[in-house]
Amino acid sequence: PDFLWKGATTEGRVHLTFDDGPHPEWTPRILDMLGERGQKATFFCVGENVERHPAVFDRIRQEGHSWGNHTMRHESGWTASQFSYLRSYLQCEAITRSGLFRPPYGRMSRSQARAISERSLIVMWDVLTGDFDPRRSASDCLEASLRHLQMGSIAVLHDSEKAAPRTD
């Protein structure tokens, strides 16, 4: 199936996406930063985190950001069974009702992708910031990302405690 690897290039923009939230501390900080700059992003949310932090998820939507499904429990499609992965997708979709999906770790089987693409647009990326890697500094992540950004790029960041030192 077709995956979306780059966004629209007509407006000369980069598309910021955040995976793994909503997080009760880091997602609001990111929302504040985006709001100060008048920017919008897409948040690919883990269903369990949406259930734990519904007010943060509501804030994402109320402030005009986009959101997507990132499975219920952040499973890798390469290690989860077909049934459990698709069930996780469906559970998260029932909560988020987004029509957008990003596979955790970017990993899913072809049959999983075919099944999910019947209901959702699968959004990948062309710039992986590496903000999840504790061995990297914030400036390393920024410099590497800037080298690869192009008009329409979809950049992956994370609204999680693990990525926080490289997001602030």
Coordinates of N, CA, C and O in Angstrom, one line a residue, residues 13-162:
R13 N 6.8 24.1 3.7 CA 6.9 23.8 5.1 C 7.4 22.4 5.4 O 7.5 21.6 4.6
V14 N 7.8 22.3 6.7 CA 8.2 21.0 7.2 C 7.1 20.6 8.2 O 6.5 21.4 8.8
H15 N 6.8 19.3 8.2 CA 5.8 18.8 9.0 C 6.3 18.1 10.3 O 7.0 17.1 10.2
L16 N 6.1 18.7 11.4 CA 6.6 18.2 12.7 C 5.6 17.1 13.2 O 4.4 17.4 13.2
T17 N 6.1 16.0 13.6 CA 5.2 15.0 14.2 C 5.9 14.5 15.5 O 7.1 14.5 15.6
F18 N 5.1 14.2 16.5 CA 5.5 13.7 17.8 C 4.9 12.4 18.1 O 3.7 12.2 18.0
D19 N 5.7 11.4 18.4 CA 5.2 10.0 18.7 C 5.3 9.7 20.2 O 6.1 10.3 20.9
D20 N 4.4 8.8 20.6 CA 4.4 8.1 21.9 C 3.6 8.8 23.0 O 3.5 8.2 24.1
G21 N 3.1 10.0 22.9 CA 2.4 10.6 24.0 C 0.9 10.1 23.9 O 0.6 9.1 23.3
P22 N 0.1 10.9 24.6 CA 0.4 12.1 25.3 C 1.0 11.8 26.6 O 0.7 10.8 27.3
H23 N 2.0 12.6 27.0 CA 2.7 12.5 28.3 C 2.2 13.7 29.1 O 2.1 14.8 28.6
P24 N 2.0 13.5 30.4 CA 1.4 14.6 31.3 C 2.3 15.8 31.5 O 1.8 16.9 31.7
E25 N 3.6 15.6 31.3 CA 4.5 16.7 31.5 C 5.1 17.2 30.2 O 5.0 18.4 29.9
W26 N 5.5 16.3 29.3 CA 6.3 16.8 28.1 C 5.3 17.2 27.0 O 5.7 18.1 26.3
T27 N 4.2 16.6 26.8 CA 3.3 17.0 25.8 C 2.8 18.5 26.0 O 2.9 19.3 25.1
P28 N 2.4 18.8 27.2 CA 2.0 20.2 27.4 C 3.2 21.2 27.2 O 3.0 22.3 26.6
R29 N 4.4 20.8 27.5 CA 5.5 21.7 27.2 C 5.7 21.9 25.7 O 6.0 23.0 25.3
I30 N 5.6 20.8 25.0 CA 5.7 20.9 23.5 C 4.6 21.8 23.0 O 4.8 22.6 22.1
L31 N 3.4 21.5 23.5 CA 2.2 22.4 23.0 C 2.5 23.8 23.3 O 2.1 24.7 22.5
D32 N 3.0 24.1 24.5 CA 3.3 25.5 24.8 C 4.3 26.1 23.8 O 4.2 27.2 23.3
M33 N 5.4 25.3 23.5 CA 6.4 25.8 22.6 C 5.8 26.0 21.2 O 6.1 27.0 20.5
L34 N 5.0 25.1 20.7 CA 4.4 25.3 19.4 C 3.5 26.5 19.4 O 3.4 27.2 18.4
G35 N 2.7 26.7 20.5 CA 1.8 27.8 20.6 C 2.5 29.1 20.5 O 2.1 30.1 19.9
E36 N 3.6 29.2 21.2 CA 4.4 30.4 21.2 C 4.9 30.8 19.8 O 5.1 32.0 19.5
R37 N 5.1 29.8 19.0 CA 5.6 30.0 17.7 C 4.5 30.0 16.6 O 4.8 30.1 15.4
G38 N 3.3 29.8 17.0 CA 2.2 29.7 16.1 C 2.3 28.5 15.1 O 1.8 28.6 14.0
Q39 N 2.8 27.4 15.6 CA 3.0 26.3 14.8 C 2.1 25.1 15.2 O 1.6 25.1 16.3
K40 N 1.8 24.3 14.2 CA 0.9 23.1 14.4 C 1.8 21.9 14.1 O 2.7 21.9 13.4
A41 N 1.4 20.8 14.8 CA 2.1 19.5 14.6 C 1.1 18.4 14.6 O -0.1 18.6 14.8
T42 N 1.5 17.2 14.3 CA 0.7 16.0 14.4 C 1.3 15.1 15.5 O 2.5 14.9 15.5
F43 N 0.4 14.7 16.4 CA 0.8 13.8 17.5 C 0.3 12.4 17.3 O -1.0 12.2 17.2
F44 N 1.2 11.5 17.2 CA 0.8 10.1 17.0 C 0.7 9.5 18.4 O 1.8 9.3 19.1
C45 N -0.5 9.2 18.9 CA -0.7 8.9 20.3 C -0.9 7.4 20.5 O -1.5 6.7 19.8
V46 N -0.3 6.9 21.6 CA -0.5 5.6 22.1 C -1.8 5.5 22.9 O -2.0 6.3 23.8
G47 N -2.6 4.6 22.6 CA -4.0 4.5 23.2 C -3.9 4.4 24.7 O -4.8 5.1 25.3
E48 N -3.0 3.7 25.3 CA -3.0 3.6 26.7 C -2.7 5.0 27.3 O -3.2 5.3 28.4
N49 N -1.8 5.7 26.6 CA -1.5 7.1 27.1 C -2.7 8.0 27.0 O -2.9 8.9 27.8
V50 N -3.5 7.9 26.0 CA -4.7 8.7 25.8 C -5.6 8.4 26.9 O -6.2 9.3 27.5
E51 N -5.8 7.1 27.3 CA -6.7 6.7 28.4 C -6.2 7.3 29.7 O -7.0 7.7 30.6
R52 N -4.8 7.3 29.9 CA -4.3 7.8 31.2 C -4.3 9.3 31.3 O -4.4 9.8 32.4
H53 N -4.2 10.0 30.1 CA -4.1 11.4 30.1 C -5.1 12.1 29.1 O -4.7 12.8 28.2
P54 N -6.4 11.9 29.4 CA -7.4 12.4 28.4 C -7.4 13.9 28.3 O -7.6 14.4 27.2
A55 N -7.1 14.6 29.3 CA -7.1 16.1 29.2 C -6.0 16.6 28.3 O -6.1 17.6 27.6
V56 N -4.8 15.9 28.3 CA -3.7 16.3 27.5 C -4.1 16.0 26.0 O -3.8 16.8 25.1
F57 N -4.7 14.8 25.8 CA -5.2 14.5 24.4 C -6.2 15.5 24.0 O -6.2 16.0 22.8
D58 N -7.1 15.9 24.8 CA -8.1 16.9 24.5 C -7.5 18.3 24.1 O -7.9 19.0 23.2
R59 N -6.4 18.6 24.8 CA -5.7 19.9 24.6 C -5.1 19.8 23.2 O -5.1 20.8 22.4
I60 N -4.5 18.7 22.8 CA -3.9 18.6 21.4 C -5.0 18.9 20.4 O -4.8 19.7 19.5
R61 N -6.2 18.4 20.6 CA -7.3 18.6 19.6 C -7.8 20.0 19.7 O -8.0 20.6 18.6
Q62 N -8.0 20.5 20.9 CA -8.6 21.8 21.1 C -7.7 22.9 20.5 O -8.2 24.0 20.0
E63 N -6.4 22.7 20.5 CA -5.4 23.7 20.0 C -5.2 23.6 18.5 O -4.4 24.3 17.9
G64 N -6.0 22.7 17.8 CA -5.9 22.7 16.4 C -4.8 21.8 15.8 O -4.5 21.9 14.6
H65 N -4.2 21.0 16.6 CA -3.2 20.1 16.1 C -3.9 18.8 15.5 O -5.0 18.5 15.8
S66 N -3.2 18.1 14.7 CA -3.6 16.8 14.1 C -3.2 15.7 15.1 O -2.2 15.9 15.8
W67 N -3.8 14.6 15.0 CA -3.4 13.5 15.9 C -3.6 12.2 15.1 O -4.4 12.1 14.1
G68 N -2.9 11.2 15.5 CA -3.0 9.9 14.9 C -2.9 8.7 15.8 O -2.6 8.9 17.0
N69 N -3.1 7.6 15.3 CA -3.1 6.3 16.1 C -1.6 5.8 16.0 O -1.0 5.7 15.0
H70 N -1.1 5.4 17.2 CA 0.2 4.8 17.3 C 0.2 3.4 18.0 O 1.1 3.1 18.8
T71 N -0.9 2.7 17.9 CA -1.3 1.5 18.5 C -1.7 1.7 20.0 O -1.4 2.7 20.5
M72 N -2.3 0.7 20.5 CA -2.8 0.8 21.9 C -1.6 0.7 22.9 O -1.6 1.4 23.9
R73 N -0.6 -0.1 22.6 CA 0.5 -0.4 23.6 C 1.9 -0.2 23.0 O 2.9 -0.7 23.5
H74 N 2.0 0.4 21.8 CA 3.3 0.7 21.2 C 4.0 -0.6 20.8 O 5.2 -0.8 21.1
E75 N 3.3 -1.5 20.1 CA 3.9 -2.8 19.7 C 4.6 -2.7 18.4 O 4.2 -1.9 17.5
S76 N 5.6 -3.5 18.2 CA 6.3 -3.6 16.9 C 5.5 -4.6 16.1 O 5.2 -5.7 16.6
G77 N 5.2 -4.2 14.9 CA 4.5 -5.1 14.0 C 5.4 -6.3 13.6 O 4.8 -7.3 13.1
W78 N 6.7 -6.2 13.8 CA 7.5 -7.4 13.4 C 7.5 -8.5 14.5 O 7.9 -9.6 14.2
T79 N 7.2 -8.1 15.7 CA 7.2 -9.1 16.8 C 5.8 -9.5 17.3 O 5.6 -10.6 17.8
A80 N 4.8 -8.6 17.0 CA 3.4 -8.9 17.5 C 2.8 -9.8 16.4 O 3.1 -9.7 15.2
S81 N 1.8 -10.7 16.9 CA 1.1 -11.5 15.9 C 0.2 -10.6 15.1 O -0.2 -9.4 15.5
Q82 N -0.3 -11.1 13.9 CA -1.2 -10.3 13.1 C -2.4 -9.9 13.9 O -2.8 -8.8 13.9
F83 N -3.0 -10.9 14.6 CA -4.2 -10.6 15.3 C -4.0 -9.6 16.4 O -4.8 -8.6 16.5
S84 N -3.0 -9.7 17.2 CA -2.8 -8.8 18.3 C -2.4 -7.4 17.8 O -2.9 -6.4 18.4
Y85 N -1.7 -7.3 16.8 CA -1.3 -6.0 16.2 C -2.5 -5.2 15.7 O -2.7 -4.1 16.0
L86 N -3.3 -5.9 14.9 CA -4.5 -5.3 14.3 C -5.5 -5.0 15.4 O -6.2 -3.9 15.4
R87 N -5.6 -5.8 16.4 CA -6.5 -5.5 17.6 C -6.0 -4.2 18.3 O -6.8 -3.4 18.6
S88 N -4.7 -4.1 18.5 CA -4.2 -2.9 19.1 C -4.4 -1.7 18.3 O -4.8 -0.6 18.8
Y89 N -4.3 -1.8 16.9 CA -4.6 -0.7 16.0 C -6.1 -0.3 16.2 O -6.4 0.9 16.3
L90 N -7.0 -1.3 16.1 CA -8.4 -1.0 16.2 C -8.8 -0.4 17.6 O -9.6 0.5 17.6
Q91 N -8.2 -0.9 18.6 CA -8.5 -0.3 20.0 C -8.1 1.1 20.0 O -8.9 2.0 20.5
C92 N -6.9 1.5 19.5 CA -6.5 2.8 19.6 C -7.3 3.7 18.6 O -7.6 4.8 18.9
E93 N -7.7 3.2 17.5 CA -8.5 3.9 16.5 C -9.9 4.2 17.1 O -10.4 5.3 16.9
A94 N -10.4 3.3 17.9 CA -11.7 3.6 18.5 C -11.6 4.7 19.5 O -12.6 5.5 19.7
I95 N -10.5 4.9 20.1 CA -10.3 6.0 21.0 C -9.9 7.3 20.3 O -10.5 8.4 20.6
T96 N -9.0 7.3 19.3 CA -8.5 8.5 18.7 C -9.4 8.9 17.5 O -9.4 10.1 17.3
R97 N -10.0 8.0 16.8 CA -10.8 8.3 15.6 C -10.1 9.3 14.7 O -10.7 10.3 14.3
S98 N -8.9 8.9 14.3 CA -8.1 9.9 13.6 C -8.0 9.6 12.1 O -7.9 10.5 11.3
G99 N -8.0 8.4 11.7 CA -7.8 8.1 10.3 C -6.3 8.2 9.8 O -6.0 8.0 8.7
L100 N -5.4 8.5 10.8 CA -4.0 8.5 10.5 C -3.3 7.4 11.4 O -3.7 7.2 12.6
F101 N -2.3 6.8 10.9 CA -1.6 5.7 11.6 C -0.1 5.8 11.4 O 0.3 6.0 10.2
R102 N 0.6 5.7 12.4 CA 2.1 5.5 12.3 C 2.5 4.2 13.1 O 2.2 4.1 14.3
P103 N 3.1 3.3 12.4 CA 3.6 2.1 13.1 C 4.7 2.4 14.1 O 5.7 3.1 13.7
P104 N 4.6 1.9 15.3 CA 5.7 2.1 16.3 C 7.0 1.5 15.7 O 7.0 0.4 15.0
Y105 N 8.1 2.2 15.8 CA 9.4 1.8 15.3 C 9.4 1.8 13.8 O 10.4 1.3 13.2
G106 N 8.3 2.2 13.1 CA 8.2 2.1 11.7 C 8.1 0.7 11.2 O 8.4 0.4 10.0
R107 N 7.7 -0.3 12.0 CA 7.8 -1.7 11.7 C 6.4 -2.3 11.7 O 5.6 -2.2 12.6
M108 N 6.1 -2.8 10.5 CA 4.8 -3.6 10.4 C 5.0 -4.5 9.2 O 5.8 -4.3 8.3
S109 N 4.3 -5.6 9.2 CA 4.3 -6.5 8.0 C 3.5 -6.0 6.9 O 2.7 -5.1 7.0
R110 N 3.7 -6.6 5.7 CA 2.9 -6.2 4.6 C 1.4 -6.4 4.8 O 0.6 -5.6 4.4
S111 N 1.1 -7.6 5.4 CA -0.3 -7.9 5.6 C -0.9 -6.9 6.6 O -2.1 -6.6 6.4
Q112 N -0.2 -6.6 7.6 CA -0.7 -5.6 8.6 C -0.9 -4.2 7.9 O -2.0 -3.6 8.1
A113 N 0.0 -3.8 7.0 CA -0.1 -2.6 6.3 C -1.3 -2.6 5.4 O -2.1 -1.6 5.3
R114 N -1.5 -3.7 4.7 CA -2.7 -3.8 3.8 C -4.0 -3.6 4.6 O -4.9 -2.9 4.2
A115 N -4.1 -4.3 5.7 CA -5.3 -4.3 6.5 C -5.5 -2.9 7.0 O -6.7 -2.3 7.0
I116 N -4.5 -2.2 7.6 CA -4.7 -0.9 8.2 C -4.9 0.1 7.1 O -5.7 1.1 7.4
S117 N -4.3 0.0 6.0 CA -4.5 1.0 4.9 C -5.9 1.1 4.4 O -6.3 2.0 3.7
E118 N -6.7 0.1 4.7 CA -8.1 0.1 4.3 C -8.9 1.1 5.1 O -10.0 1.5 4.7
R119 N -8.4 1.4 6.3 CA -9.1 2.3 7.2 C -8.4 3.6 7.5 O -9.0 4.6 7.9
S120 N -7.1 3.6 7.4 CA -6.2 4.8 7.8 C -5.1 5.0 6.8 O -4.6 4.1 6.1
L121 N -4.7 6.3 6.7 CA -3.6 6.7 6.0 C -2.3 6.4 6.8 O -2.3 6.8 8.0
I122 N -1.4 5.6 6.3 CA -0.2 5.3 7.1 C 0.9 6.4 6.8 O 1.3 6.6 5.7
V123 N 1.2 7.1 7.9 CA 2.2 8.2 7.8 C 3.5 7.8 8.3 O 3.7 7.4 9.5
M124 N 4.5 7.8 7.4 CA 5.9 7.5 7.8 C 6.6 8.8 8.0 O 6.1 9.8 8.5
W125 N 7.9 8.9 7.6 CA 8.7 10.1 7.7 C 9.9 10.0 6.8 O 10.3 8.9 6.3
D126 N 10.5 11.1 6.6 CA 11.8 11.1 5.8 C 12.9 11.7 6.7 O 14.1 11.7 6.2
V127 N 12.6 12.3 7.9 CA 13.6 12.8 8.8 C 13.4 12.2 10.2 O 12.3 12.5 10.8
L128 N 14.3 11.4 10.6 CA 14.2 10.8 12.0 C 15.2 11.6 12.8 O 16.4 11.5 12.6
T129 N 14.7 12.4 13.8 CA 15.6 13.3 14.6 C 16.6 12.6 15.5 O 17.6 13.2 15.9
G130 N 16.2 11.4 15.9 CA 17.1 10.7 16.9 C 17.0 11.2 18.3 O 17.8 10.9 19.1
D131 N 15.9 11.9 18.6 CA 15.8 12.5 19.9 C 15.5 11.5 21.0 O 15.7 11.7 22.2
F132 N 15.2 10.2 20.6 CA 15.0 9.1 21.5 C 16.3 8.5 22.0 O 16.3 7.7 23.0
D133 N 17.4 8.8 21.4 CA 18.7 8.2 21.7 C 19.5 9.0 22.8 O 19.9 10.1 22.5
P134 N 19.6 8.4 24.0 CA 20.3 9.1 25.1 C 21.8 9.4 24.8 O 22.3 10.3 25.5
R135 N 22.4 8.8 23.8 CA 23.8 9.1 23.5 C 24.0 10.3 22.7 O 25.1 10.8 22.5
R136 N 22.9 10.9 22.2 CA 22.9 12.1 21.3 C 22.6 13.3 22.1 O 21.8 13.2 23.1
S137 N 23.1 14.4 21.7 CA 22.8 15.7 22.4 C 21.7 16.4 21.6 O 21.4 16.0 20.4
A138 N 21.1 17.4 22.1 CA 20.0 18.1 21.4 C 20.6 18.8 20.2 O 20.0 18.8 19.1
S139 N 21.8 19.3 20.3 CA 22.4 20.0 19.1 C 22.8 18.9 18.0 O 22.7 19.2 16.8
D140 N 23.2 17.7 18.4 CA 23.4 16.6 17.4 C 22.2 16.3 16.6 O 22.2 16.2 15.4
C141 N 21.1 16.2 17.4 CA 19.8 15.9 16.7 C 19.4 17.0 15.8 O 18.9 16.8 14.7
L142 N 19.5 18.2 16.2 CA 19.1 19.4 15.4 C 20.0 19.5 14.2 O 19.5 19.6 13.0
E143 N 21.3 19.4 14.3 CA 22.2 19.5 13.2 C 21.9 18.4 12.1 O 21.9 18.7 10.9
A144 N 21.8 17.2 12.6 CA 21.5 16.1 11.7 C 20.2 16.3 11.0 O 20.1 16.0 9.8
S145 N 19.2 16.7 11.7 CA 17.9 16.9 11.1 C 17.9 18.0 10.1 O 17.3 17.9 9.0
L146 N 18.6 19.1 10.4 CA 18.6 20.3 9.5 C 19.3 19.9 8.2 O 18.9 20.4 7.1
R147 N 20.3 19.0 8.2 CA 21.0 18.6 7.0 C 20.1 17.8 6.1 O 20.3 17.8 4.9
H148 N 19.0 17.1 6.6 CA 18.2 16.3 5.8 C 16.8 16.9 5.5 O 16.1 16.3 4.7
L149 N 16.5 17.9 6.2 CA 15.1 18.5 5.9 C 15.0 19.1 4.5 O 16.0 19.7 4.0
Q150 N 13.9 18.9 3.9 CA 13.6 19.4 2.6 C 12.2 20.0 2.7 O 11.4 19.7 3.6
M151 N 11.8 20.7 1.7 CA 10.4 21.2 1.6 C 9.5 20.0 1.6 O 9.7 19.0 0.9
G152 N 8.5 20.0 2.6 CA 7.6 18.9 2.7 C 8.0 17.7 3.6 O 7.3 16.8 3.8
S153 N 9.2 17.8 4.1 CA 9.7 16.7 5.0 C 8.7 16.5 6.2 O 8.1 17.4 6.7
I154 N 8.7 15.2 6.6 CA 7.9 14.8 7.8 C 9.0 14.4 8.8 O 9.8 13.5 8.5
A155 N 9.1 15.2 9.8 CA 10.2 14.9 10.9 C 9.5 14.3 12.1 O 8.5 14.7 12.5
V156 N 10.2 13.2 12.6 CA 9.7 12.5 13.8 C 10.4 13.0 15.0 O 11.7 13.0 15.1
L157 N 9.7 13.5 16.0 CA 10.2 13.8 17.3 C 9.3 13.0 18.3 O 8.4 12.3 17.9
H158 N 9.6 13.1 19.6 CA 8.9 12.3 20.6 C 8.5 13.2 21.7 O 9.3 14.0 22.2
D159 N 7.2 13.1 22.2 CA 6.8 13.8 23.4 C 6.8 12.8 24.5 O 5.7 12.3 25.0
S160 N 8.0 12.5 24.9 CA 8.2 11.4 26.0 C 9.3 11.9 26.9 O 10.1 12.7 26.6
E161 N 9.3 11.2 28.1 CA 10.4 11.5 29.1 C 11.7 11.2 28.5 O 12.7 11.8 28.7
K162 N 11.8 10.1 27.8 CA 13.1 9.6 27.2 C 13.7 10.6 26.3 O 14.9 10.8 26.3

